[in-house]
CSV table of C-alpha atoms in Angstrom, one decimal:
chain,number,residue,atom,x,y,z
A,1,UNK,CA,9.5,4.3,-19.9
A,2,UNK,CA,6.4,5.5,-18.7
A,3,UNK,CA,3.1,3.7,-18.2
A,4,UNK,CA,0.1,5.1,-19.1
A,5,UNK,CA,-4.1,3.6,-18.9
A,6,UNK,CA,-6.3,5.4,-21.7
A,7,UNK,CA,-10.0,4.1,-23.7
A,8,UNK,CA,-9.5,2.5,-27.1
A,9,UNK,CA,-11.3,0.2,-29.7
A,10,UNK,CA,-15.3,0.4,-30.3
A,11,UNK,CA,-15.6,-1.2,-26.5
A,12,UNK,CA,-14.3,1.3,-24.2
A,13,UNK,CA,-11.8,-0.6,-22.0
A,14,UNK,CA,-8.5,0.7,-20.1
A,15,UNK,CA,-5.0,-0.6,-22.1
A,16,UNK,CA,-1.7,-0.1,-21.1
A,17,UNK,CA,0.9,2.4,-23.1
A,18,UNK,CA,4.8,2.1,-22.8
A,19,UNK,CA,6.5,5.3,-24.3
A,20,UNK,CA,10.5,5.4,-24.5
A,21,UNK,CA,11.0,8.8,-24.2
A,22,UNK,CA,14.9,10.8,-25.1
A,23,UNK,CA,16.6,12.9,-22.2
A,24,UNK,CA,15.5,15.4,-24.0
A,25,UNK,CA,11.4,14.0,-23.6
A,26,UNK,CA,11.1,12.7,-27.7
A,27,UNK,CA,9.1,9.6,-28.3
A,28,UNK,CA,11.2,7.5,-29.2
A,29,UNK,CA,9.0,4.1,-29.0
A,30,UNK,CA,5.5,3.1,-28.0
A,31,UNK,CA,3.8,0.2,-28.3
A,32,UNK,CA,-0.2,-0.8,-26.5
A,33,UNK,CA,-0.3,-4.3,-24.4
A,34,UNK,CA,-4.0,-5.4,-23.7
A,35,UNK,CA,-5.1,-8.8,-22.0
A,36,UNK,CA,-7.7,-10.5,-24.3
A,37,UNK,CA,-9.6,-7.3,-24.9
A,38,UNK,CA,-10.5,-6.8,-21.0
A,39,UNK,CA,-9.8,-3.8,-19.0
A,40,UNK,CA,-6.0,-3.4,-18.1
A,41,UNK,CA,-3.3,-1.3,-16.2
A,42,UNK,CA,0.3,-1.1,-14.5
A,43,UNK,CA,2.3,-0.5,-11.5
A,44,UNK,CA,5.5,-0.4,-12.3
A,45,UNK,CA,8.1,-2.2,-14.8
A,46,UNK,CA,11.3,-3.6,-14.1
A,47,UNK,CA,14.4,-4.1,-15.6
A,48,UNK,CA,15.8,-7.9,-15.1
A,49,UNK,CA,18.7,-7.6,-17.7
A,50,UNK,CA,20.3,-5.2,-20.1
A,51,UNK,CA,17.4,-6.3,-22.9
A,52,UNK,CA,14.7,-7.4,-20.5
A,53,UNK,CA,11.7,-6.1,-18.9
A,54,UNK,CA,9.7,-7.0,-16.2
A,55,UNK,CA,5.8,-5.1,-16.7
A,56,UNK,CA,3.6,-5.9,-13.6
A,57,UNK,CA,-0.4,-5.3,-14.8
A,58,UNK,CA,-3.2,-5.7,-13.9
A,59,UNK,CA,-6.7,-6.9,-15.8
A,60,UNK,CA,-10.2,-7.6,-15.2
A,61,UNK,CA,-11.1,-11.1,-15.5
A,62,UNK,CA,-14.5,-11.1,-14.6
A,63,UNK,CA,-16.9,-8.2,-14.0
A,64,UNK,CA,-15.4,-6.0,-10.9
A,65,UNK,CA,-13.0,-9.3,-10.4
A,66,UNK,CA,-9.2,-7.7,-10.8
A,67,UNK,CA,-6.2,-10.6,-11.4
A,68,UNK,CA,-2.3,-10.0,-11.4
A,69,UNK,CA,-0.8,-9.8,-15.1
A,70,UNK,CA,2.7,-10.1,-15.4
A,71,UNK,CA,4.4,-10.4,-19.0
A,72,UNK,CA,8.2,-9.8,-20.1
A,73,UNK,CA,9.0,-7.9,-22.9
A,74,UNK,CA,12.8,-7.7,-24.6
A,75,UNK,CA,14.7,-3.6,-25.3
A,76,UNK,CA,12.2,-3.6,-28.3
A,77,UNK,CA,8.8,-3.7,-26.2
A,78,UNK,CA,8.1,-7.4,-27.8
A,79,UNK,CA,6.4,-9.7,-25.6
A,80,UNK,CA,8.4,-12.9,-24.6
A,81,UNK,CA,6.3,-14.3,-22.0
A,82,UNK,CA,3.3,-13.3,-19.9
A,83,UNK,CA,1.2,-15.1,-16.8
A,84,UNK,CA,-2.2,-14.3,-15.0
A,85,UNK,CA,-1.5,-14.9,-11.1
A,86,UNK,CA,-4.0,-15.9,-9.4
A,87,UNK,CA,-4.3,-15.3,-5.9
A,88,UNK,CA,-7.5,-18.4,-4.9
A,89,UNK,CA,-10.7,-16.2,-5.4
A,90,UNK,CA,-9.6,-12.7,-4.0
A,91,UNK,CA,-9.6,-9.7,-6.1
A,92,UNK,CA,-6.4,-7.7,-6.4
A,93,UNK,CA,-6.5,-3.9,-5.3
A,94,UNK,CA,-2.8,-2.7,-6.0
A,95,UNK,CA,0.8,-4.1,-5.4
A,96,UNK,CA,4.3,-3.5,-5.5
A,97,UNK,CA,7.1,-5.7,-6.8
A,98,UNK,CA,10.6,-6.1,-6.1
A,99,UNK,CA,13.3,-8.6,-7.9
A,100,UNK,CA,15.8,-10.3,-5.2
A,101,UNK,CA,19.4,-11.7,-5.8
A,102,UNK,CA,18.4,-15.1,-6.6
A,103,UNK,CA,16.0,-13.6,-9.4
A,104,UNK,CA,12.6,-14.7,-7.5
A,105,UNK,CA,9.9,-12.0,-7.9
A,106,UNK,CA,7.9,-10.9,-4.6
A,107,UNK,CA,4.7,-9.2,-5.2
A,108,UNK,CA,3.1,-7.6,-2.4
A,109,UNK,CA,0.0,-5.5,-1.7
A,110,UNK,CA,-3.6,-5.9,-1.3
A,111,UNK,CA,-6.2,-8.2,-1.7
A,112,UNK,CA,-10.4,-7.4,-1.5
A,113,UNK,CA,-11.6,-10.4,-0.1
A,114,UNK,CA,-15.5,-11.7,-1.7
A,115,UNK,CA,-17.0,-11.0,1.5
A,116,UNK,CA,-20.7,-9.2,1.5
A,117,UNK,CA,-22.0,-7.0,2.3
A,118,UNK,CA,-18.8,-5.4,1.9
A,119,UNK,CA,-15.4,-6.6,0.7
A,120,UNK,CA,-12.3,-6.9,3.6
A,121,UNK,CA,-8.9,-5.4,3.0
A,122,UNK,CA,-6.3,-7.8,3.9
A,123,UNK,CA,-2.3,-7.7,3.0
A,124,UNK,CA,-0.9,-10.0,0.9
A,125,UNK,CA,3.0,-11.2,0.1
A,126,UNK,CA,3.7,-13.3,-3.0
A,127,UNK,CA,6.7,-15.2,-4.4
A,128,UNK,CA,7.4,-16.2,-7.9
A,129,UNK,CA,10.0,-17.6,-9.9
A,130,UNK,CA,11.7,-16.1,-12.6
A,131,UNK,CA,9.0,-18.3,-14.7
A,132,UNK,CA,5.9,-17.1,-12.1
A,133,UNK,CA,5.6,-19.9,-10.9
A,134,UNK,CA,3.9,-19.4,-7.5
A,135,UNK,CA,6.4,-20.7,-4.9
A,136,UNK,CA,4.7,-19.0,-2.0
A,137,UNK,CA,2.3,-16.5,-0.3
A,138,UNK,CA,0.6,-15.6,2.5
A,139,UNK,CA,-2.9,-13.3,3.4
A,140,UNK,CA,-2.6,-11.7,6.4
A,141,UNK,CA,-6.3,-12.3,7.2
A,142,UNK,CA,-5.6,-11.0,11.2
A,143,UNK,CA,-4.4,-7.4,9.1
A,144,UNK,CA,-7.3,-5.4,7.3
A,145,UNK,CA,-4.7,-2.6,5.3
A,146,UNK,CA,-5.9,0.8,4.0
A,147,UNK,CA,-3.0,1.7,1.9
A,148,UNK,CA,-0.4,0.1,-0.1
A,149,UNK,CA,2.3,-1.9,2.5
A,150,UNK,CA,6.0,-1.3,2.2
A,151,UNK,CA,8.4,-4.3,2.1
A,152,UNK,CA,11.9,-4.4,3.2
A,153,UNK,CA,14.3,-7.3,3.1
A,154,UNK,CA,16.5,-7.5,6.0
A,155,UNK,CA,20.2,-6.6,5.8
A,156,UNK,CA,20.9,-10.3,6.8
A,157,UNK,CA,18.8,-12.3,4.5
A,158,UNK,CA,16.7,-13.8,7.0
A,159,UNK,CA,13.3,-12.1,6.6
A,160,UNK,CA,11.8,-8.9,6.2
A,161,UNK,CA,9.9,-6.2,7.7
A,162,UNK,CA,6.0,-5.4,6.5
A,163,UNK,CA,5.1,-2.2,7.0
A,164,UNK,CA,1.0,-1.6,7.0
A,165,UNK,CA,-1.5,0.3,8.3
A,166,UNK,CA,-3.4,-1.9,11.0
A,167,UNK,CA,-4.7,-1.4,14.5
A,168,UNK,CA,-2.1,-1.6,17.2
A,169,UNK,CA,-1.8,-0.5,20.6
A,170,UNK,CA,-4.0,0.5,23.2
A,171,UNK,CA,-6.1,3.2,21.5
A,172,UNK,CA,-8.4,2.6,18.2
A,173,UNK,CA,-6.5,4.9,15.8
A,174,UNK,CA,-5.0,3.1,12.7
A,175,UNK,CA,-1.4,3.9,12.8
A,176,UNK,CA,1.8,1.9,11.1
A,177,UNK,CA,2.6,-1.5,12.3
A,178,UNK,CA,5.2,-3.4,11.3
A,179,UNK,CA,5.3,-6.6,10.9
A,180,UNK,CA,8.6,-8.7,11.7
A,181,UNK,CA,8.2,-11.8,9.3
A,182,UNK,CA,10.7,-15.0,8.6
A,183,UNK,CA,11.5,-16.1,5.2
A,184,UNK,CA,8.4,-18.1,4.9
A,185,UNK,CA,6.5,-14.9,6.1
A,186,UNK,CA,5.7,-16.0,9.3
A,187,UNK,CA,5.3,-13.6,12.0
A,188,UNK,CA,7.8,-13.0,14.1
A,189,UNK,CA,6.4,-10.3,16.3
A,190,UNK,CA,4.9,-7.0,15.8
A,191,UNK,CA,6.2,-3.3,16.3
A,192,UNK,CA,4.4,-0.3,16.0
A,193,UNK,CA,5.7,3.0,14.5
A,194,UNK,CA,6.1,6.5,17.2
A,195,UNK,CA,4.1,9.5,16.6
A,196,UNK,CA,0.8,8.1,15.2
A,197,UNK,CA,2.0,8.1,12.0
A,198,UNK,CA,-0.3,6.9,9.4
A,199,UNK,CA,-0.6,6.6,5.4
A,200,UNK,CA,0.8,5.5,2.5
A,201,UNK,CA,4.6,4.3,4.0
A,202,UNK,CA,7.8,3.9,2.7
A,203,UNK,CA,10.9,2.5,3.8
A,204,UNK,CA,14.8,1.8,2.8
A,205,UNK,CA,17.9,0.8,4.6
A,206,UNK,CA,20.0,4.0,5.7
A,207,UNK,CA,22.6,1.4,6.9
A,208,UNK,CA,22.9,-1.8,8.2
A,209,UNK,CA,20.8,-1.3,11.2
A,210,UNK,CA,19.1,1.5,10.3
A,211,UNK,CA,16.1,2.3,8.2
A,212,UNK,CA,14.2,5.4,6.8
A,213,UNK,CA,10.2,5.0,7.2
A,214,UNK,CA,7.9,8.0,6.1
A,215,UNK,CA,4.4,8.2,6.3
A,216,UNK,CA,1.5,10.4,6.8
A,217,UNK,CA,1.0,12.1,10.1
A,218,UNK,CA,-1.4,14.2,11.6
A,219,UNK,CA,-2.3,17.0,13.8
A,220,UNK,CA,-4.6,17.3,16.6
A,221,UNK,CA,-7.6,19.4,16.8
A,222,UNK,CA,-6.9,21.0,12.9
A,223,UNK,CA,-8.3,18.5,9.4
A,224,UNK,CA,-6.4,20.5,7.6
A,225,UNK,CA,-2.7,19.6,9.9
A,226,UNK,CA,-1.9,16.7,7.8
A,227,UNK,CA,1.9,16.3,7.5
A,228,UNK,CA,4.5,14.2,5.6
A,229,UNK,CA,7.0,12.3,8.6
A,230,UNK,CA,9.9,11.0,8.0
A,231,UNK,CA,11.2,8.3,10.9
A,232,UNK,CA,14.6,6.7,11.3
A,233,UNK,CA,14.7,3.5,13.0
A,234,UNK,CA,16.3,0.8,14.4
A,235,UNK,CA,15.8,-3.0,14.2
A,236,UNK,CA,13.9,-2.8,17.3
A,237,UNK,CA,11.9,-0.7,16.4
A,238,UNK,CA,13.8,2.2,18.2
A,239,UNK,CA,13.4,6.1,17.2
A,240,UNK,CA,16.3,7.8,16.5
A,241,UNK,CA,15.5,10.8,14.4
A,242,UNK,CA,11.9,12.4,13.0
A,243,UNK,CA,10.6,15.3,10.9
A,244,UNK,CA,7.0,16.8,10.2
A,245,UNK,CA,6.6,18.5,6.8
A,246,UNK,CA,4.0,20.3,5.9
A,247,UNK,CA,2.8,24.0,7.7
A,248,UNK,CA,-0.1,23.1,9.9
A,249,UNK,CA,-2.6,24.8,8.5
A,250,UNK,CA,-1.9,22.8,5.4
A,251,UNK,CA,-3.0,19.6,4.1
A,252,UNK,CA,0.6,18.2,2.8
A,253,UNK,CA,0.5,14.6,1.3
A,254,UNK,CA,2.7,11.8,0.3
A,255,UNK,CA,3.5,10.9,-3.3
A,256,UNK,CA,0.5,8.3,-3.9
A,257,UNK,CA,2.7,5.8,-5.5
A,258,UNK,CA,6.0,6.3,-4.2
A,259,UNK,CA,7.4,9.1,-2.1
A,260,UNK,CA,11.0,8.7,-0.7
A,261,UNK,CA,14.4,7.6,-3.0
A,262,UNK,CA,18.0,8.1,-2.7
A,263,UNK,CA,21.0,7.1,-4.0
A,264,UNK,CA,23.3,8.9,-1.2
A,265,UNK,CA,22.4,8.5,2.1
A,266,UNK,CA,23.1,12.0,2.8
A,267,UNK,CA,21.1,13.1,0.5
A,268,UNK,CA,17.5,11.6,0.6
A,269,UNK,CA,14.8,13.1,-1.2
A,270,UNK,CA,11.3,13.2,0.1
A,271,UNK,CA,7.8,14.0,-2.2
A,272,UNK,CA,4.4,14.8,-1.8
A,273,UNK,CA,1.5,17.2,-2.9
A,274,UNK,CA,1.3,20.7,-1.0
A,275,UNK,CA,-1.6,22.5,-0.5
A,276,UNK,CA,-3.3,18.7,-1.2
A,277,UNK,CA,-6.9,18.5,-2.9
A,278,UNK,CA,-8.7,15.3,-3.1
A,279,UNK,CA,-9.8,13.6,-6.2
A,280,UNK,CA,-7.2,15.9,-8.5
A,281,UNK,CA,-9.6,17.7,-9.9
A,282,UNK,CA,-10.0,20.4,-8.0
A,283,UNK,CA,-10.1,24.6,-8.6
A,284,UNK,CA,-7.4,24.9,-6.0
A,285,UNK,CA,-3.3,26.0,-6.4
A,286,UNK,CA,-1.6,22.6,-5.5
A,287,UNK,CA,2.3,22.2,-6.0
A,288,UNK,CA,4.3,19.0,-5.9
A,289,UNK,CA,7.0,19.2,-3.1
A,290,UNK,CA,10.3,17.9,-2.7
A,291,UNK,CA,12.3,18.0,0.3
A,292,UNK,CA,16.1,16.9,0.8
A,293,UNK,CA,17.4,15.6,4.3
A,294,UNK,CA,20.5,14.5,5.6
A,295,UNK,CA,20.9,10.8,7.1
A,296,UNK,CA,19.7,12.5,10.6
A,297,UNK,CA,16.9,14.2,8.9
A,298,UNK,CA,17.9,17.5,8.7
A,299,UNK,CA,16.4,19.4,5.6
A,300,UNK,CA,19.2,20.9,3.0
A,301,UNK,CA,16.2,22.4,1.3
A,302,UNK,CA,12.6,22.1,0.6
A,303,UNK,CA,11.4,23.5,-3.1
A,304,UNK,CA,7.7,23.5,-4.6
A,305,UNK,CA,6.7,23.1,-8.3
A,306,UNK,CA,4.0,24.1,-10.0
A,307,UNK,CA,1.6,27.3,-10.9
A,308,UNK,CA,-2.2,28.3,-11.0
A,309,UNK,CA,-3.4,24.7,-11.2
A,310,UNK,CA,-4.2,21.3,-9.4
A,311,UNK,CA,-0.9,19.6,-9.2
A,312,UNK,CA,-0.8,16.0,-7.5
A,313,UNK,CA,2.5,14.4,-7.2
A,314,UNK,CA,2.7,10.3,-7.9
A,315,UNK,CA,5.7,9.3,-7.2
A,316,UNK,CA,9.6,10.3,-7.7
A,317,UNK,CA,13.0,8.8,-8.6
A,318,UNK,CA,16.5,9.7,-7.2
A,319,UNK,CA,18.9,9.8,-10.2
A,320,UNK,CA,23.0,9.0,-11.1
A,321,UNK,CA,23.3,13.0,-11.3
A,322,UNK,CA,22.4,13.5,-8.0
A,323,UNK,CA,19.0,14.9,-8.9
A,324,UNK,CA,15.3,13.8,-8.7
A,325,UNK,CA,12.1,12.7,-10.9
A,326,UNK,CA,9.2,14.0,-10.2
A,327,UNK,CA,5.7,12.5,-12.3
A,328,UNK,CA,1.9,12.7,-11.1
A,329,UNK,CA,-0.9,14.7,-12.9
A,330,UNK,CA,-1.9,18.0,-13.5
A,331,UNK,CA,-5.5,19.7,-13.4
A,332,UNK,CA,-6.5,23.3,-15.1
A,333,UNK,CA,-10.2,24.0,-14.5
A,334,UNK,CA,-9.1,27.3,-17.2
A,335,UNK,CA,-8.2,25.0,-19.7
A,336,UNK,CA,-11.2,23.0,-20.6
A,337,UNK,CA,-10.9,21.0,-17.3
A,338,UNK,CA,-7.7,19.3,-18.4
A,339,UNK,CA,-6.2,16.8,-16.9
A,340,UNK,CA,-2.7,15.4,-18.0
């Protein structure tokens, strides 16, 4: 099921598209969702039961004003329930979700505060029933965020750790922190991440006492030495293993929406855009990348796909077979400026 933002009806507003595609990439179903005729889109959907979908959306309430949509549909793309989330008056920028065991939905991401001249960045964690009802969240109003946060549930039930970008240390540089938060979300204490690594992280248990975080990294004394890393840690925050990908004359970037899956430890795929070129819509060779590591890190292989055009990797999925889903956007200033 793919989710896709395109311009319809005589006003000119963003709607969301779900297409059920074969294995062999037929349509076999779409169907358009739109909230009240206002500008929508999606992160992600979710499946809660063999029948049951969960689509997390987005729409525009008021001019510029962004609110969290979140409707279930049944195997057939009907609608069986939907709820606008309200987070008091801050504007939603982007979020993640994630189902737990006892069904509860936690939404987390960030907020754009209605400060002026200029609106703040802050992270935000949010937990709904199954119904959305709002049990609880939290603004971390002491952690201005530049990128979507990574959330991780600990092995024991008893928290989880926040990954952001935020100042830490000694220095001014953003770089990851993470924060170590209680089930209520209550800070615990604070790590930071080795290496300066900075940018759009991701994170998954490698075992019970061990995670995988990547992020962006980058070089000193070269813009264009901009790396993907890939960190395994401890719960204290403890290095045990890291890798730089990328060449160094390179700009090579994460997977804007997702960047690190696997169903075997041992075999952990990594994503990103090589040969990177801002905006997508560039006259420039770019290639989606995918590397494959070990639990330790070390690379089985690295491959690049992609020819003669601008090439900018979203996201990817590990699947049963062992293999790997690649899906972002392609631009080809030869073909009428194109973008798909």
């Amino acid at each position: 099921v793919i989710p896709l933002s395109l311009l319809t009806h005589t006003k000119i507003i963003d709607c969301i598209i779900w297409v059920k595609l074969s294995k062999t990439g037929q349509v076999i179903r779409d169907t358009t969702y739109e909230f009240q005729n206002q500008s929508s889109g999606t992160f992600s959907i979710l499946q809660t039961s063999p029948d049951k979908y969960l689509i997390a959306s987005y729409t525009m309430i008021d001019s510029n004003f962004w609110e969290i949509w979140l409707f279930h549909t049944d195997s057939t793309f009907k609608k069986i329930d939907e709820k606008i989330i309200s987070l008091d008056t801050n504007s939603v920028s982007q979020f993640a979700v994630k189902i737990q065991e006892s069904g509860n939905i936690l939404i987390y991401g960030i907020l754009l505060t209605p400060h002026t001249p200029a609106p703040k960045c802050y992270s935000f964690i949010c937990e709904l029933s199954p119904t959305f009802d709002i049990l609880q969240y939290k603004i971390f109003t002491d952690h201005q965020v530049m990128f979507q946060p990574s959330l991780l549930r600990k092995t024991e039930d008893n928290g989880y750790y926040f990954f952001l970008i935020d100042y830490h240390g000694t220095t001014s540089r953003y770089n990851e922190a993470i924060l170590n938060l209680d089930n209520s979300f209550s800070i615990l204490n604070i790590g930071g991440v080795p290496l300066w690594v900075a940018g759009y992280p991701n994170s998954q248990w490698i075992s019970s006492d061990k995670f995988i975080l990547t992020g962006r990294i980058y070089g000193i004394g070269n813009e264009n030495d901009v790396g993907v890393a890939g960190l395994i840690m401890d719960t204290n925050f403890s290095l045990y293993h890291n890798l730089y990908i990328g060449d160094h004359d390179t700009v090579e970037w994460q997977g804007l929406y997702s960047n690190l899956d696997f169903i075997n430890s041992d075999s952990i795929f990594i994503g990103g855009t090589h040969n990177m070129c801002p905006y997508e819509f560039c006259n420039t060779t770019c290639w989606y990348s995918l590397t494959n590591v070990d639990s330790a890190l070390n690379m089985r292989w690295e491959k690049f796909y992609g020819d003669h055009a601008d090439y900018t990797l979203y996201g990817l999925k590990a699947t049963k077979d062992g293999g790997c889903l690649l899906y972002g956007t392609v631009y080809d200033s030869t073909m009428n400026n194109e973008r798909d």
